[in-house]
Tab-separated table of C-alpha atoms in Angstrom:
chain	number	residue	atom	x	y	z
A	210	MET	CA	-86.175	148.328	34.751
A	211	THR	CA	-84.457	145.263	33.432
A	212	SER	CA	-81.813	145.505	30.947
A	213	HIS	CA	-82.373	143.748	27.560
A	214	SER	CA	-79.054	141.813	28.197
A	215	ALA	CA	-80.183	140.681	31.740
A	216	GLU	CA	-83.456	139.648	30.345
A	217	MET	CA	-82.137	137.778	27.460
A	218	LEU	CA	-79.706	135.880	29.801
A	219	SER	CA	-82.620	135.076	32.139
A	220	LYS	CA	-84.546	133.571	29.084
A	221	LEU	CA	-81.499	131.710	27.814
A	222	ARG	CA	-80.943	130.122	31.385
A	223	THR	CA	-84.672	129.153	31.605
A	224	GLN	CA	-84.529	127.526	28.139
A	225	ARG	CA	-81.382	125.698	29.194
A	226	GLU	CA	-83.033	124.494	32.451
A	227	ALA	CA	-85.966	123.199	30.692
A	228	GLY	CA	-83.844	121.466	28.031
A	229	LEU	CA	-85.253	123.764	25.339
A	230	PHE	CA	-83.069	124.379	22.194
A	231	CYS	CA	-80.047	122.896	23.830
A	232	ASP	CA	-77.891	121.593	20.880
A	233	ILE	CA	-74.688	120.216	22.853
A	234	THR	CA	-74.241	118.391	26.019
A	235	LEU	CA	-71.040	118.965	28.001
A	236	ARG	CA	-69.994	116.149	30.321
A	237	THR	CA	-67.433	116.123	33.260
A	238	ASN	CA	-67.094	113.263	35.643
A	239	GLY	CA	-70.118	111.644	34.015
A	240	ARG	CA	-72.588	114.416	34.774
A	241	PRO	CA	-74.299	115.956	31.665
A	242	PHE	CA	-74.701	119.805	31.246
A	243	PRO	CA	-77.052	120.721	28.448
A	244	ALA	CA	-75.980	123.860	26.757
A	245	HIS	CA	-76.449	126.164	23.639
A	246	ARG	CA	-73.455	125.994	21.334
A	247	ALA	CA	-74.025	129.731	20.341
A	248	VAL	CA	-73.838	131.067	23.707
A	249	LEU	CA	-70.851	129.033	24.624
A	250	ALA	CA	-68.909	130.178	21.396
A	251	ALA	CA	-70.112	133.863	22.186
A	252	VAL	CA	-68.243	133.890	25.490
A	253	SER	CA	-65.465	131.511	24.878
A	254	ASP	CA	-62.963	131.476	22.032
A	255	HIS	CA	-61.961	128.035	23.194
A	256	PHE	CA	-65.560	126.689	22.613
A	257	GLN	CA	-65.875	128.650	19.331
A	258	GLU	CA	-62.686	126.891	18.114
A	259	ILE	CA	-64.089	123.581	19.123
A	260	PHE	CA	-67.421	124.035	17.558
A	261	THR	CA	-65.981	125.500	14.357
A	262	GLU	CA	-63.666	122.527	13.709
A	263	MET	CA	-66.469	120.033	14.923
A	264	ASP	CA	-67.817	117.699	12.282
A	265	PRO	CA	-71.554	118.308	12.020
A	266	ASN	CA	-72.280	114.586	11.801
A	267	MET	CA	-70.530	114.021	15.033
A	268	LYS	CA	-72.331	113.108	18.313
A	269	GLN	CA	-73.110	116.384	19.992
A	270	ASP	CA	-71.774	115.322	23.365
A	271	ILE	CA	-68.378	116.515	24.482
A	272	ASP	CA	-66.556	114.997	27.548
A	273	LEU	CA	-64.613	117.611	29.357
A	274	THR	CA	-63.328	115.347	32.080
A	275	GLY	CA	-59.510	115.509	32.307
A	276	LYS	CA	-57.487	112.247	32.065
A	277	ASN	CA	-54.928	111.835	34.717
A	278	GLU	CA	-51.865	109.756	33.660
């Protein structure tokens, strides 16, 4: 029997892979990763802080590529 949490994660993954309901795009090295902000914020205090402080009118695309100096 599949647990509710495993089934929910599976459905979220399927939605993300299909591009459904994705409301943010994370980029690294030019590669895009569509994602769900609510899921990222739920599992990461770092992302929760970023999204809480983000201007809602701001482009929903975040480049995570580190800059070497």
